[in-house]
Each structure stands twice: as C-alpha cells, then as structure tokens.
mmCIF file of C-alpha atoms in Angstrom:
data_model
loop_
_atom_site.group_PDB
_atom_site.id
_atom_site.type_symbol
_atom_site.label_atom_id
_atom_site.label_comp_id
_atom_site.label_asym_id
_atom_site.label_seq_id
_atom_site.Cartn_x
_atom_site.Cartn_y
_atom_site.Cartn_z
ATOM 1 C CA UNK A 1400 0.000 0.000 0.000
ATOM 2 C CA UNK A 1401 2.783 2.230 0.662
ATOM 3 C CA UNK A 1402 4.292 1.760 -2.270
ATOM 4 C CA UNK A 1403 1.234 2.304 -4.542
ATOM 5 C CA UNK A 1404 1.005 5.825 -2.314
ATOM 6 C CA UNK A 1405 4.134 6.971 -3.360
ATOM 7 C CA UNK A 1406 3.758 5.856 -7.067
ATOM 8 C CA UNK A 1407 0.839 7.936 -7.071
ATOM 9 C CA UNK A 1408 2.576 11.271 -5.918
ATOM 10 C CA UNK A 1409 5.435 10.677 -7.840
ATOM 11 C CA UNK A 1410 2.942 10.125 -11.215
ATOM 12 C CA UNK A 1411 1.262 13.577 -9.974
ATOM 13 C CA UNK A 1412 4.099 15.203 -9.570
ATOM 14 C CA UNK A 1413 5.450 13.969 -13.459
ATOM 15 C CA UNK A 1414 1.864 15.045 -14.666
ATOM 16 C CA UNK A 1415 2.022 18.648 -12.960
ATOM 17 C CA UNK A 1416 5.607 19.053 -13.574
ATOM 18 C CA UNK A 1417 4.926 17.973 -17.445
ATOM 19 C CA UNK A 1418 1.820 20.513 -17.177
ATOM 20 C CA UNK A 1419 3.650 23.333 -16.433
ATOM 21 C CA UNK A 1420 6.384 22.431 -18.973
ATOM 22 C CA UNK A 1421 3.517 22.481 -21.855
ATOM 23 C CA UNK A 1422 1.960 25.809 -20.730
ATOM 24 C CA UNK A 1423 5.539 27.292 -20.807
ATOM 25 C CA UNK A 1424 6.333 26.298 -23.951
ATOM 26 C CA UNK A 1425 2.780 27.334 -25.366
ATOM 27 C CA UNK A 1426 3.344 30.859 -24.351
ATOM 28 C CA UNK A 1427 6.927 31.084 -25.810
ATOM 29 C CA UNK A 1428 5.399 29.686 -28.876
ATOM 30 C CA UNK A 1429 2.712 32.343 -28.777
ATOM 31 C CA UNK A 1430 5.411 35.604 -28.320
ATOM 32 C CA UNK A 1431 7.532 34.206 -30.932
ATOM 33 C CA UNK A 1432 4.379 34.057 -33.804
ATOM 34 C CA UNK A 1433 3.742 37.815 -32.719
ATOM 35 C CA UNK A 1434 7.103 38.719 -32.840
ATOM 36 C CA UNK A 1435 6.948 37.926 -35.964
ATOM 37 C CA UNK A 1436 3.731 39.064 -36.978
ATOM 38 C CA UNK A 1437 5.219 42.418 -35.339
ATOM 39 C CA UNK A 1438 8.363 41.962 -37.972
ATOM 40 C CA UNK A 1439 6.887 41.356 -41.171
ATOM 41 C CA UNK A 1440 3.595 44.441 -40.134
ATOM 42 C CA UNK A 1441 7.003 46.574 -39.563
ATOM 43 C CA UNK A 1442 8.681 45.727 -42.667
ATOM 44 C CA UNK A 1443 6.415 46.883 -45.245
ATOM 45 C CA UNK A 1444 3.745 48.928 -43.530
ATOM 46 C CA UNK A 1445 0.556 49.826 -44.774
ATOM 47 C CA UNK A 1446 0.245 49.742 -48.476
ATOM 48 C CA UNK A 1447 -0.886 52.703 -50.216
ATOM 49 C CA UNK A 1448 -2.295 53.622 -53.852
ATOM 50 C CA UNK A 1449 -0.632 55.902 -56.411
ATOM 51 C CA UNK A 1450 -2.865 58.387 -57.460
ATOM 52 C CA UNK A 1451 -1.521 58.470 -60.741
ATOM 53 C CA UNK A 1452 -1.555 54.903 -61.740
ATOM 54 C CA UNK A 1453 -3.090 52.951 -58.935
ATOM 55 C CA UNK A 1454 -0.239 50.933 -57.981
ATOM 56 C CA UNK A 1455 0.070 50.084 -54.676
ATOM 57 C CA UNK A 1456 3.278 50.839 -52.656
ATOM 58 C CA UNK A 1457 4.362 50.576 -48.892
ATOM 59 C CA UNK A 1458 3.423 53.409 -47.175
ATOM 60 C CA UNK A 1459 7.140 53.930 -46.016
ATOM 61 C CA UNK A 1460 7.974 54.378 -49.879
ATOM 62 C CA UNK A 1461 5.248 56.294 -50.911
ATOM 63 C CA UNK A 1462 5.519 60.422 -51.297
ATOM 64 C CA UNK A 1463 1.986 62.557 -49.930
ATOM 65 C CA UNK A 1464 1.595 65.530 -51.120
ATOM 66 C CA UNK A 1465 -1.648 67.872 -50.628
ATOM 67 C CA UNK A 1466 -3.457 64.694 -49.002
ATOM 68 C CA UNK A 1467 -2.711 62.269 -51.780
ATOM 69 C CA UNK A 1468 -0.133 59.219 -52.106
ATOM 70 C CA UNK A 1469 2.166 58.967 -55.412
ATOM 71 C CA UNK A 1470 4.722 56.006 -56.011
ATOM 72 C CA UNK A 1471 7.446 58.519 -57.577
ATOM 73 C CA UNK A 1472 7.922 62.090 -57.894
ATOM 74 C CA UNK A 1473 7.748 62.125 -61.673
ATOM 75 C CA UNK A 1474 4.109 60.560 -60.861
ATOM 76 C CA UNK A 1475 3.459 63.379 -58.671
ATOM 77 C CA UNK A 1476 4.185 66.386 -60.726
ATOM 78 C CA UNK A 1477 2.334 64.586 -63.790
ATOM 79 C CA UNK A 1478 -0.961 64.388 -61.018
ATOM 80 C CA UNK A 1479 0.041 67.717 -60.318
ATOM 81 C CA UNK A 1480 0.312 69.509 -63.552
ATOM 82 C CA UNK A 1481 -2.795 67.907 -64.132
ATOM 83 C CA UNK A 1482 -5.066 69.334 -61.573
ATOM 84 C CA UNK A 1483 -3.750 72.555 -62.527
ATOM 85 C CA UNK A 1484 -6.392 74.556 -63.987
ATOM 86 C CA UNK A 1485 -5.159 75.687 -67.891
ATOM 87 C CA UNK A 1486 -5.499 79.824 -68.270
ATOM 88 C CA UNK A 1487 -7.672 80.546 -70.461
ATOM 89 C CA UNK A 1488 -6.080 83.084 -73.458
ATOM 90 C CA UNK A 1489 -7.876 86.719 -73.606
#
C-alpha cells in the first residue's frame, strides 16, 4: 500500500511538472508568432495607392503631397500639372 502511495505522488508530480512544462512552452510559442507578426507588419507597412496609376506601394515608400499618395515624384508632378487649372487666353 505504501508503495502504490508513493507511485501515485510521484505520477502527480510527473503530470504537474509535465503541465507546467507544456503551458511554458505554449506561451513562448505564442510571443515568438507575434514577434513575428510584429516583424513582417514593420517591414512593409501599410500599403498605399498611387494616385496616378493605382499601384500600390508601402506606405514607407510612398511620397503625400496635398493629401494624396504617389509612387514617384515624376508621378506626382504629372498628377500635379494635371489638376492645374489651364489659363484661359484673352
């Protein structure tokens, strides 16, 4: 009888013991998935559309000017000279 006793604590020890080990290892799991989630969101940010020809670009690459996003400034000043309103001649 004594020896079934201590069997028994020493198996519900292992089983707590391998418990704790499991939940551990879960929640180093679970901060190395959002450290990388957190890597690859910081890499390329949020993307962004070119006004001028509806590309999309990272955010971090992108120019903004007067409220709008642009892939390039060449794309920019063609938006630009766009918008502009002609004169008319007199």
């Amino acid at each position: 009888m004594n020896l079934l006793l201590i069997r028994l604590i020493i198996f519900a020890v292992l089983f707590f013991a391998g418990l704790k080990l499991y939940r551990m290892y879960r929640e180093w799991k679970l901060g190395q998935e959002e450290l990388l989630e957190d890597d690859t969101r910081q890499e390329g940010g949020q993307m962004v559309r070119c006004r001028w020809c509806q590309v999309h670009v990272p955010e971090t690459e992108a120019l903004r000017d007067r409220g709008e996003w642009f892939c390039s400034s060449a794309h920019r000043d063609r938006y630009l000279q766009e918008q502009k309103p002609e004169k008319p001649e007199e």
